[in-house]
CSV table of C-alpha atoms in Angstrom, one decimal:
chain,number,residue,atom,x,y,z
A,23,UNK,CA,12.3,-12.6,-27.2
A,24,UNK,CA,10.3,-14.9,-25.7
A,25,UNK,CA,8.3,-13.5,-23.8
A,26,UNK,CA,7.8,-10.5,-25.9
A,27,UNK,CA,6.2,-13.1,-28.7
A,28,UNK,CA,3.8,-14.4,-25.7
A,29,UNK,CA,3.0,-11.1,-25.1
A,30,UNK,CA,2.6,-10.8,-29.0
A,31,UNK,CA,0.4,-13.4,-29.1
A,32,UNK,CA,-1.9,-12.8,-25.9
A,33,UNK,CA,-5.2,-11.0,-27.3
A,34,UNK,CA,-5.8,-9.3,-24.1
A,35,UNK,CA,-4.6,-4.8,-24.2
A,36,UNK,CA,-1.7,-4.8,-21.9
A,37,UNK,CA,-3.3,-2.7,-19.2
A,38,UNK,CA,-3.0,-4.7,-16.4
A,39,UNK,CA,0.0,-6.5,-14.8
A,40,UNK,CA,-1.8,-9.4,-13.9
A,41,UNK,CA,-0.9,-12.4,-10.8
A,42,UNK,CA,-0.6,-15.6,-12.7
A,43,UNK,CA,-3.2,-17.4,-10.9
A,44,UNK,CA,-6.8,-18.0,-12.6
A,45,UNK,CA,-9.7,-17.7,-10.2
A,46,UNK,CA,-12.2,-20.5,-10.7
A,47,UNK,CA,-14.5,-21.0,-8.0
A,48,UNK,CA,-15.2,-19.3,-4.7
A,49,UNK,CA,-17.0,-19.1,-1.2
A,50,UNK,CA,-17.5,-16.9,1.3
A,51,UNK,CA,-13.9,-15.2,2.0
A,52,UNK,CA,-12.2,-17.8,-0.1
A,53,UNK,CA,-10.9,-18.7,-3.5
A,54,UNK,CA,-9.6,-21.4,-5.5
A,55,UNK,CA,-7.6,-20.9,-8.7
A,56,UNK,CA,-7.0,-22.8,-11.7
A,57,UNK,CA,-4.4,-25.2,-10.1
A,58,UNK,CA,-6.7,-25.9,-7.1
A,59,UNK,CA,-4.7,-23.5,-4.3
A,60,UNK,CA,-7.0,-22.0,-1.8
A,61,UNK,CA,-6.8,-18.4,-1.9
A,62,UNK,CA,-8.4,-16.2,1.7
A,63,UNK,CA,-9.8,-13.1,-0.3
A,64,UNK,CA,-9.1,-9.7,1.3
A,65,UNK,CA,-9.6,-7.9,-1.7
A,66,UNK,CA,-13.0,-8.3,-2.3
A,67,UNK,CA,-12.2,-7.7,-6.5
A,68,UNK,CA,-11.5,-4.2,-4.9
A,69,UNK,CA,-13.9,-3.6,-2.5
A,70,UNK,CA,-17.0,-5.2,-5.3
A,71,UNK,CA,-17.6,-8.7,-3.3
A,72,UNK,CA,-19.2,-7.0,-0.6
A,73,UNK,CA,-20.9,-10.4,0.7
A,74,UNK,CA,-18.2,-12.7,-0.4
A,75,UNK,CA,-18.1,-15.2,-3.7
A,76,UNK,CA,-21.5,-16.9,-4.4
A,77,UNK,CA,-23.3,-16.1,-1.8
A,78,UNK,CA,-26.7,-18.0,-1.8
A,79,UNK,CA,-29.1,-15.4,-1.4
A,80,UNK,CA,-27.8,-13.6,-4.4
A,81,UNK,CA,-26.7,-17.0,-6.4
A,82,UNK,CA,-30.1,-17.0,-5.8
A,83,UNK,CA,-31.3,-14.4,-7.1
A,84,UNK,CA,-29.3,-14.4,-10.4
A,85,UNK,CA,-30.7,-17.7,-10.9
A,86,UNK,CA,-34.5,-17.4,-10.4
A,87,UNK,CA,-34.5,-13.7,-12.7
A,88,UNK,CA,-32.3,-15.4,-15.3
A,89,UNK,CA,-35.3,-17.5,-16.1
A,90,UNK,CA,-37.4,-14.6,-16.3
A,91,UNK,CA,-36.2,-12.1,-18.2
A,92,UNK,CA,-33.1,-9.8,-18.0
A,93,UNK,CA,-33.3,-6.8,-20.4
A,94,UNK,CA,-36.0,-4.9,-21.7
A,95,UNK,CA,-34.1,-1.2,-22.0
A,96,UNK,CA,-35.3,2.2,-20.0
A,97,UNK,CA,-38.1,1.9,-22.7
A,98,UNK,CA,-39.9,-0.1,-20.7
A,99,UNK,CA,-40.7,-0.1,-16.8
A,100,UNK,CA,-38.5,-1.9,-14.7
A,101,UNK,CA,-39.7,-3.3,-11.4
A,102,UNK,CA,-36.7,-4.4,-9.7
A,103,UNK,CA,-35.5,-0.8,-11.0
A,104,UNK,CA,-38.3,0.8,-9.1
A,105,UNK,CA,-38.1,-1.4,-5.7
A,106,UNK,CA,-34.2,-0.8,-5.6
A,107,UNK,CA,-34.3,3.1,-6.3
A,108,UNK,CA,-37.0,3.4,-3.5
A,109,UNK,CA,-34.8,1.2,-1.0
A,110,UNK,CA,-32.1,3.5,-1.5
A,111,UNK,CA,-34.0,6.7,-0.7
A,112,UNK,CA,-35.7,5.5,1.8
A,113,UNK,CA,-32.0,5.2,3.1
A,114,UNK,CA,-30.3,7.8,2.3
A,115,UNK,CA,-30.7,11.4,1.5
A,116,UNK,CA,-31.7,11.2,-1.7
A,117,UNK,CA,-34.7,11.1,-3.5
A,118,UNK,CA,-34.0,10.7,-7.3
A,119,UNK,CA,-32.0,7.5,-8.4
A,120,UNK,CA,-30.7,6.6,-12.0
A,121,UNK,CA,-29.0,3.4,-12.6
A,122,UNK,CA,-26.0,2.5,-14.8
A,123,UNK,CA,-23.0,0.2,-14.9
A,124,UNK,CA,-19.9,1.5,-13.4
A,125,UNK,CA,-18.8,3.8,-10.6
A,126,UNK,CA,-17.2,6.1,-13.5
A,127,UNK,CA,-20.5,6.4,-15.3
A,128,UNK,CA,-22.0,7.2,-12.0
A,129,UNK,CA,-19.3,9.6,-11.3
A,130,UNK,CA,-20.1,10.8,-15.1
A,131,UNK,CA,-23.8,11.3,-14.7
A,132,UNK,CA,-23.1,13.5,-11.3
A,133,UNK,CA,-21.1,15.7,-13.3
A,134,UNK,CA,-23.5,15.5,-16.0
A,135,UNK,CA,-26.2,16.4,-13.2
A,136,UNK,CA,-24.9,19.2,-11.5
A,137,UNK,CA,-23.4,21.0,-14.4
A,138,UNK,CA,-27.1,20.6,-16.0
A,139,UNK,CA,-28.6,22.1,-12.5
A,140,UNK,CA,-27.0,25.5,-13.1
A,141,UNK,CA,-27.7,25.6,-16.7
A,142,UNK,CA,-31.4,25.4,-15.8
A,143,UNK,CA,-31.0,27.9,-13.1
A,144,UNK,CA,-30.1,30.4,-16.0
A,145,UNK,CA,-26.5,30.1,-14.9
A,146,UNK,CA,-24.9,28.3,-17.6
A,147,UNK,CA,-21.4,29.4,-17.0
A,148,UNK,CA,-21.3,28.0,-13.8
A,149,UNK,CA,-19.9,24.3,-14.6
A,150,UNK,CA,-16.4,24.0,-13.0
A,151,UNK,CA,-16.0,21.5,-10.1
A,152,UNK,CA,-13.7,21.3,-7.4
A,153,UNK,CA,-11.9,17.9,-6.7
A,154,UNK,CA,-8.8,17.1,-4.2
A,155,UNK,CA,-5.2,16.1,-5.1
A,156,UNK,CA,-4.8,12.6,-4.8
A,157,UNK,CA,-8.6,11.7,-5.6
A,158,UNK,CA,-9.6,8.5,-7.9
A,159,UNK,CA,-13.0,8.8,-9.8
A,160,UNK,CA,-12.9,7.2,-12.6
A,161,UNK,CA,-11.2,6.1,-16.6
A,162,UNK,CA,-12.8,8.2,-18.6
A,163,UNK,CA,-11.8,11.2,-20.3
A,164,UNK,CA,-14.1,13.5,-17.9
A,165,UNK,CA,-13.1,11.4,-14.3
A,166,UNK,CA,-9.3,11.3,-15.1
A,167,UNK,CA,-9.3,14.8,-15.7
A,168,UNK,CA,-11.4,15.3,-12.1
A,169,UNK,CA,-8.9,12.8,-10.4
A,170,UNK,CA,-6.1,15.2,-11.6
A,171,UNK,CA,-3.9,12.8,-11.4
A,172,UNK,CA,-0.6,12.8,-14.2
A,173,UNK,CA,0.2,9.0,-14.8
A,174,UNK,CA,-3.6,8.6,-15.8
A,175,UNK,CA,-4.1,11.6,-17.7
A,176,UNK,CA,-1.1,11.3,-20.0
A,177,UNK,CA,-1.2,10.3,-23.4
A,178,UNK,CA,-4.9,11.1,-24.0
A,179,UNK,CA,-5.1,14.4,-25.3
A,180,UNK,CA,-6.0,17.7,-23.8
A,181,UNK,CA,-7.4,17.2,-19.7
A,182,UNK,CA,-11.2,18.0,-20.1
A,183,UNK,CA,-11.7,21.1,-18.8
A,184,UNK,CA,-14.1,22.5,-15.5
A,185,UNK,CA,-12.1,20.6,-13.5
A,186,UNK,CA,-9.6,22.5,-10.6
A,187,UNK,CA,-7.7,20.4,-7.8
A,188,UNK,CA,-6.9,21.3,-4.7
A,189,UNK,CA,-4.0,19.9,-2.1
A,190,UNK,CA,-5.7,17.4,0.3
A,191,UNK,CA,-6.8,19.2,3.2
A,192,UNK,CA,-5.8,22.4,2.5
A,193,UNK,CA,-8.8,24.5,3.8
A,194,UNK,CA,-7.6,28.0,2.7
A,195,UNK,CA,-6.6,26.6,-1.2
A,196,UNK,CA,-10.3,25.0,-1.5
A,197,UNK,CA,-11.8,28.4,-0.3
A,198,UNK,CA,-9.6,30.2,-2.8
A,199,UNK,CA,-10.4,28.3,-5.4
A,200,UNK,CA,-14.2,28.6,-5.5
A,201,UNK,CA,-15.2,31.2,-8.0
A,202,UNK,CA,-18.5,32.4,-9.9
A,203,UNK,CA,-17.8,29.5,-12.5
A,204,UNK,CA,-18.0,26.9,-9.5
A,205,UNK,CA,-20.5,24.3,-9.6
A,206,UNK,CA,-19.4,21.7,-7.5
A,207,UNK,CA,-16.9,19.9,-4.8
A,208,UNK,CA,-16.3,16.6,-5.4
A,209,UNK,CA,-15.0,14.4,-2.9
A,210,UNK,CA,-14.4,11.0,-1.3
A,211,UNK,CA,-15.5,10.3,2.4
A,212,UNK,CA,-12.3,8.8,2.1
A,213,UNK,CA,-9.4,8.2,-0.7
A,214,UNK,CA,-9.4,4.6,-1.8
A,215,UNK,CA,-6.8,4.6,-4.6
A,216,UNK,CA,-5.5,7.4,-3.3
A,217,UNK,CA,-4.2,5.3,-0.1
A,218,UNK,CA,-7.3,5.1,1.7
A,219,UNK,CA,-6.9,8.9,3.4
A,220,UNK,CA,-10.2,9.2,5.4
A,221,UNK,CA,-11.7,12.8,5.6
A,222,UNK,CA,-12.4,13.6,9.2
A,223,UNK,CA,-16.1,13.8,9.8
A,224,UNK,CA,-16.0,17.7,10.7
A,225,UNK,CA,-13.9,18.2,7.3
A,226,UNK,CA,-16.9,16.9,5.8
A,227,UNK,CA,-19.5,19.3,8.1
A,228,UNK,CA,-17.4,22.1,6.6
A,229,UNK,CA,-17.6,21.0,2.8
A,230,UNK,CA,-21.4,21.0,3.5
A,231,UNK,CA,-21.3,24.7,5.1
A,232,UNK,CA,-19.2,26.2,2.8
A,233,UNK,CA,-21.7,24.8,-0.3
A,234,UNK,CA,-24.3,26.1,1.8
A,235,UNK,CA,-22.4,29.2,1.7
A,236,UNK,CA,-21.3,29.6,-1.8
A,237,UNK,CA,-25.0,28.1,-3.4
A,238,UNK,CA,-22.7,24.9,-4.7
A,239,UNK,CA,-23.5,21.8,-5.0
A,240,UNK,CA,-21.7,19.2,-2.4
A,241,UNK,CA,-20.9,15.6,-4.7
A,242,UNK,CA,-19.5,12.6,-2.4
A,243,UNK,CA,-17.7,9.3,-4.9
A,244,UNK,CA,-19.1,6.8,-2.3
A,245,UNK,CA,-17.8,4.2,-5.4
A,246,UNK,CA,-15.8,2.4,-2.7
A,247,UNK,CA,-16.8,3.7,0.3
A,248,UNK,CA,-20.9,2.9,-0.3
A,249,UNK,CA,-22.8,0.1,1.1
A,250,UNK,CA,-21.5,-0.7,4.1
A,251,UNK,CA,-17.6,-0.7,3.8
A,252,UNK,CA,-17.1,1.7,6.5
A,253,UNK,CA,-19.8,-0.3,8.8
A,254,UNK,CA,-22.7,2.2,7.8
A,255,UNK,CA,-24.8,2.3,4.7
A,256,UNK,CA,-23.0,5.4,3.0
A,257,UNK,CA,-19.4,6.9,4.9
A,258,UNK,CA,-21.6,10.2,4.8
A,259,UNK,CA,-24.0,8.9,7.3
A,260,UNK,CA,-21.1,9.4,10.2
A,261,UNK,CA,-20.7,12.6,9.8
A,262,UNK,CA,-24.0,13.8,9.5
A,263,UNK,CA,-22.9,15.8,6.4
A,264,UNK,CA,-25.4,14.4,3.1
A,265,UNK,CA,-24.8,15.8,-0.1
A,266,UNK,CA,-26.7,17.1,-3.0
A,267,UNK,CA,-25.7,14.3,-5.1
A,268,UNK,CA,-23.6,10.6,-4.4
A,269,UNK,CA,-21.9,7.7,-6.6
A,270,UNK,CA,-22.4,4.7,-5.7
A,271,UNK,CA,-21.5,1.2,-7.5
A,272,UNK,CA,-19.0,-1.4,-6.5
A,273,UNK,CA,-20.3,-3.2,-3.8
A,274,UNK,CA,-23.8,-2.4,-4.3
A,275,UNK,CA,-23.6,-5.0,-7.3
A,276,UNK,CA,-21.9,-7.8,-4.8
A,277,UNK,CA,-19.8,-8.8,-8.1
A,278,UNK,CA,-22.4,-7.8,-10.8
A,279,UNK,CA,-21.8,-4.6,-12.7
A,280,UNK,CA,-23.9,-2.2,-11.0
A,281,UNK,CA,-23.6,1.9,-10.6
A,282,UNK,CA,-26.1,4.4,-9.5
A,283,UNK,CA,-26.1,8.3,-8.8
A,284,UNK,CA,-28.7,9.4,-6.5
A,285,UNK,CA,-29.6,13.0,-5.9
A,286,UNK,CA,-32.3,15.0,-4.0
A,287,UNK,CA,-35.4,16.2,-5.9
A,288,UNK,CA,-34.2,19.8,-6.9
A,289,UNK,CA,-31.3,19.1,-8.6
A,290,UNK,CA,-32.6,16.2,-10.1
A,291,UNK,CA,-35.5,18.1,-11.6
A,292,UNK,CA,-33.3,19.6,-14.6
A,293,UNK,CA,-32.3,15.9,-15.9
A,294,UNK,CA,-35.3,15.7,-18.2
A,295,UNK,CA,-36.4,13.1,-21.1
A,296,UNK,CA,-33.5,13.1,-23.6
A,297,UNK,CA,-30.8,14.9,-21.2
A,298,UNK,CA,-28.9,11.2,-20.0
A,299,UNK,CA,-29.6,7.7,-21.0
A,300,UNK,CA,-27.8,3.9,-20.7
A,301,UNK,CA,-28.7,1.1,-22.6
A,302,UNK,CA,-28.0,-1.9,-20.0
A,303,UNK,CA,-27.8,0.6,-16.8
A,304,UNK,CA,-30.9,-0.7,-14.3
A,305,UNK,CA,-31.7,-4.1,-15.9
A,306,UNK,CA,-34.0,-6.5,-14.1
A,307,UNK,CA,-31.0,-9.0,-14.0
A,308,UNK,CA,-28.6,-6.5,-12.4
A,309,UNK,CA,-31.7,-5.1,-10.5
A,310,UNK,CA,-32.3,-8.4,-9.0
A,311,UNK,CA,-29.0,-8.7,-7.5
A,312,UNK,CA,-28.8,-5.2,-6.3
A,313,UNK,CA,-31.8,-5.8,-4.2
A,314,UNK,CA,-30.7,-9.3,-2.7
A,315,UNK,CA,-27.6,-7.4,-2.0
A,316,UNK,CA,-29.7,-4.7,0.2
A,317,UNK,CA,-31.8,-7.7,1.7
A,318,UNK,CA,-28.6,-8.4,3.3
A,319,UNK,CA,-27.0,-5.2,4.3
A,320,UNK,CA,-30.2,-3.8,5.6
A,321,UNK,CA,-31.0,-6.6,7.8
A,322,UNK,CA,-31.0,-5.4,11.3
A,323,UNK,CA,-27.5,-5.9,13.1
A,324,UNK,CA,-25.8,-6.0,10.0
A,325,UNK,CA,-24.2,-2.7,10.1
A,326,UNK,CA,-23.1,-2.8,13.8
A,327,UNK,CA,-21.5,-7.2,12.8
A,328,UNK,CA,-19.4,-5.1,10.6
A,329,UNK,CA,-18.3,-2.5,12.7
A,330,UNK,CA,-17.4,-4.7,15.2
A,331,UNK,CA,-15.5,-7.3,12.6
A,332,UNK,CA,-13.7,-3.8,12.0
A,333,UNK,CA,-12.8,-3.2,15.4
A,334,UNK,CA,-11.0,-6.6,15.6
A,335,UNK,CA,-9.3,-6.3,11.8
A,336,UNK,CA,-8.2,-3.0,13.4
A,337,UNK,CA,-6.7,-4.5,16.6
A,338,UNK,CA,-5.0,-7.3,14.8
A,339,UNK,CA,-3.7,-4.6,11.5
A,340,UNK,CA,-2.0,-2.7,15.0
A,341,UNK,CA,-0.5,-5.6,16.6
A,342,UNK,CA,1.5,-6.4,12.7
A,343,UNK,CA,2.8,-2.5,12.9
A,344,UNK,CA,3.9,-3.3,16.2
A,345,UNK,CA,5.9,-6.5,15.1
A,346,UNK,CA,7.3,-5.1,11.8
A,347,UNK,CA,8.2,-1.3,12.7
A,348,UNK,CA,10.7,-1.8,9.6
A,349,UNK,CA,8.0,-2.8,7.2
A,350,UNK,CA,4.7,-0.8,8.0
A,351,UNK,CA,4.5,2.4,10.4
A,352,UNK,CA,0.5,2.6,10.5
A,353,UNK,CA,-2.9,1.8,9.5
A,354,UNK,CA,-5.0,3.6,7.8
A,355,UNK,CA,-8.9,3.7,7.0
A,356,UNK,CA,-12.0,3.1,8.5
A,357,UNK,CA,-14.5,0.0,9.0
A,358,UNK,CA,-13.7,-2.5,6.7
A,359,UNK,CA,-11.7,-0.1,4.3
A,360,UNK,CA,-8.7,0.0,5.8
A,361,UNK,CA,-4.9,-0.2,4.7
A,362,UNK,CA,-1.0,-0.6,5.5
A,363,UNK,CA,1.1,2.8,5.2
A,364,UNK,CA,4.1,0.8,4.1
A,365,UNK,CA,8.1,1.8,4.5
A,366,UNK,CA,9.1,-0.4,1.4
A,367,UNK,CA,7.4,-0.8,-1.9
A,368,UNK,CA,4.3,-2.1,-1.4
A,369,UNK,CA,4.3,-3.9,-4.2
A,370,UNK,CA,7.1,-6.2,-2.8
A,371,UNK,CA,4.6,-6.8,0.3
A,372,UNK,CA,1.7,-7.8,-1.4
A,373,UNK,CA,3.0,-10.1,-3.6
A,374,UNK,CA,4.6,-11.5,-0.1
A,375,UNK,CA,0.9,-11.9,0.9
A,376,UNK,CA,0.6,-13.8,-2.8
A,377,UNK,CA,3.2,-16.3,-2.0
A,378,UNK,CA,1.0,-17.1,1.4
A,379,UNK,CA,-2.5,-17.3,-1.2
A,380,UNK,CA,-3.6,-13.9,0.9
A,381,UNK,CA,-5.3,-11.8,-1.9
A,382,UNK,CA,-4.8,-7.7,-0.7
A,383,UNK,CA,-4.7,-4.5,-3.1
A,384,UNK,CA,-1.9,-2.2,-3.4
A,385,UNK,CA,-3.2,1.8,-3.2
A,386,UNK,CA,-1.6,5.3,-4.0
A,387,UNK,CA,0.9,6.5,-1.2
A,388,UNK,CA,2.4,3.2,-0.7
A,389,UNK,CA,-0.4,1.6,0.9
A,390,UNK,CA,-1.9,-1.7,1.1
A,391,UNK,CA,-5.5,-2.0,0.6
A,392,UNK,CA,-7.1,-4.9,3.5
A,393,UNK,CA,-11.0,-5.5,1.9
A,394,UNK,CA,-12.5,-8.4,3.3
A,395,UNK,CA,-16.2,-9.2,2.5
A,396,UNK,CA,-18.3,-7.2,4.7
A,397,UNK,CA,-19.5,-11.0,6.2
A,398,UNK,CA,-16.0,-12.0,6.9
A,399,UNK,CA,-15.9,-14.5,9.8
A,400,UNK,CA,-13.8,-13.7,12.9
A,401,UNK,CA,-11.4,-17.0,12.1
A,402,UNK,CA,-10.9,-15.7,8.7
A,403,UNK,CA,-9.3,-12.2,10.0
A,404,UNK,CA,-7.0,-13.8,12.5
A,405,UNK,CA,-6.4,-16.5,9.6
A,406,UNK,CA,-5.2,-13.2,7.3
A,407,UNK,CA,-3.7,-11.3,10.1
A,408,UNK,CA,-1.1,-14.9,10.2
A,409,UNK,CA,-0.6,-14.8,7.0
A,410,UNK,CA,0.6,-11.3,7.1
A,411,UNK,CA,3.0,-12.3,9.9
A,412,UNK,CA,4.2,-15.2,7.8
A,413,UNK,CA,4.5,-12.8,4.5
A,414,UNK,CA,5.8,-10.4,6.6
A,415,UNK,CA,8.8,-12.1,8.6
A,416,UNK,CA,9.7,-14.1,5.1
A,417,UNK,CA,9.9,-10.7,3.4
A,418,UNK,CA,12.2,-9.4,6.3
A,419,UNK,CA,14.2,-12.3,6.4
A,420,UNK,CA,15.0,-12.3,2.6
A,421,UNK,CA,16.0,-8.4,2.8
């Protein structure tokens, strides 16, 4: 009775079960809560800090444009807008760039975009996109019902329609399923929610042929994946594969709400005046951030530091498998996006890690999310690697 008045009284929706622990201030890789316990942050606020908490150069940043100015609407020219959108097509293979908030409204305006490509191609019927089973892209009504997935889209009506799934890595279903309604295949370079599932980099070279093939556009959620979590700008980059349009957001924000869908110049062309819009997408104070956060990741050597801090997360992810065959039988991912396949709930394991203040992310599959900061210090894995072991050999000694 209790507790269902506390939960009466809390003005929060109930849509999260939340740790009771209050972040209040943070640094680098760490965090210190509301009762002054110092928290080592491999989650990242799921995979957003991507340079740690309050990092100067974007502390920075926030500080100097907040005296400026920090909204103006798309009525008005942005500068930071301009500089950021030409940074990331100078990087990338894109060469359009329209800013927003969130990786689901970025996921939203590549639907949006490619749906609007064939309708201006006087081929209006084409508007159906592929997607995988297991995928995550999003809360809204249009992304739940490309994500496919039951527990999100129940309870909310009809499932939008023009979306069809496909089993993960089944080549002959995704062939099958590609028809003269087909627009699109939308896919992760690899499944985050979905428990960090990697699509092999030749998997990707086929998506790209078989668009190629089929005149269909090729859409990549790099939501999590993007700017530099797999130790290259965009997970695409690897494989050599680009697509005709990518979601980005998450870390390209370093904490501040930033999302972006970038695209090349032909199917952009058909998103005209009028045809997609956002009110606070692209402001100069999220604009300002967004380009401190590419000052960093673009610095030379930054890209190949986080491959290598990978390569030792990695080697030290391996050596707990080895000493807990009962608990976790592999790791999956790539650069620093990598995860525990677990062999018990994985829920019991990361609040394990809780009870040693080591912040992790459970996933889809019964894995466990590892996200450092992409500046994560040597010392700081091997400190979270032994608090793993500690979590780890309480956990098996309470079982």
């Amino acid at each position: 009775m209790e507790q269902a008045l506390n939960q009466a009284s809390d003005p929060l929706f109930g849509t999260y079960n939340r740790t009771p622990a209050a972040m209040v201030r943070g640094k680098g890789a760490w965090a210190w809560d509301k009762n002054g316990n110092k928290w080592l942050d491999f989650g990242s606020g799921i995979a957003v800090n991507s340079l740690g908490h309050a990092h100067p150069r974007l502390v920075e940043a926030v500080r100097k444009q907040a005296g400026e100015i920090w909204h103006t609407s798309n009525l008005f020219e942005i500068e930071g807008q301009t500089r950021l959108a030409q940074r990331l097509v100078d990087a990338t293979f894109a060469d359009k760039v329209f800013f927003c908030n969130s990786g689901a409204e970025a996921l939203e305006g590549c639907i949006k975009t490619a749906r609007r490509y064939f309708y201006d191609a006087d081929q209006p019927d084409r508007y159906e996109i592929i997607t995988f089973e297991g995928a995550f892209h999003g809360r809204t009504l249009a992304t739940i019902a490309a994500g496919g997935q039951q527990k999100y889209l129940e309870g909310f009506g009809p499932k939008a329609s023009g979306f069809t799934q496909v089993p993960f890595g089944d080549h002959e279903a995704l062939k099958a399923a590609i028809g003269p309604q087909t627009a699109a295949i939308l896919v992760e370079p690899i499944q985050g929610e979905g428990g960090v599932r990697p699509v092999p980099d030749q998997c990707l070279r086929g998506l790209r042929e078989l668009c190629d093939e089929h005149g269909i556009l090729l859409i990549y959620d790099e939501v999590q994946t993007g700017v530099g979590r797999t130790g290259w700008l965009y997970a695409y980059e690897k494989s050599g594969a680009a697509p005709d349009l990518l979601a980005t957001a998450k870390g390209l924000g370093g904490g501040f709400p930033i999302g972006a869908f970038l695209a090349t110049e032909a199917v952009a062309a058909p998103m005209v005046p009028g045809t997609h819009g956002t009110t606070f997408g692209g402001n100069a104070l999220a604009m300002s951030v967004g380009n401190a956060v590419l000052d960093v990741v673009l610095e030379d050597g930054f890209l190949d530091m986080v491959r290598q801090k990978a390569g030792r997360l990695r080697q030290r992810m391996a050596q707990i498998v080895d000493t807990y065959p009962d608990l976790v039988e592999a790791v999956y991912g790539e650069g620093l996006l990598s995860g525990f396949k677990a062999k018990v709930p994985a829920g019991q394991l990361v609040a394990a890690m809780h009870a040693e203040h080591l912040i992790t992310i459970p996933a889809g599959a019964n894995v466990i999310r590892i996200l450092p900061p992409l500046n994560v210090e040597d010392a700081e894995i091997d400190e979270a690697m032994a608090r793993v072991d500690r979590a780890f050999s309480t956990f098996q000694a309470s079982a």
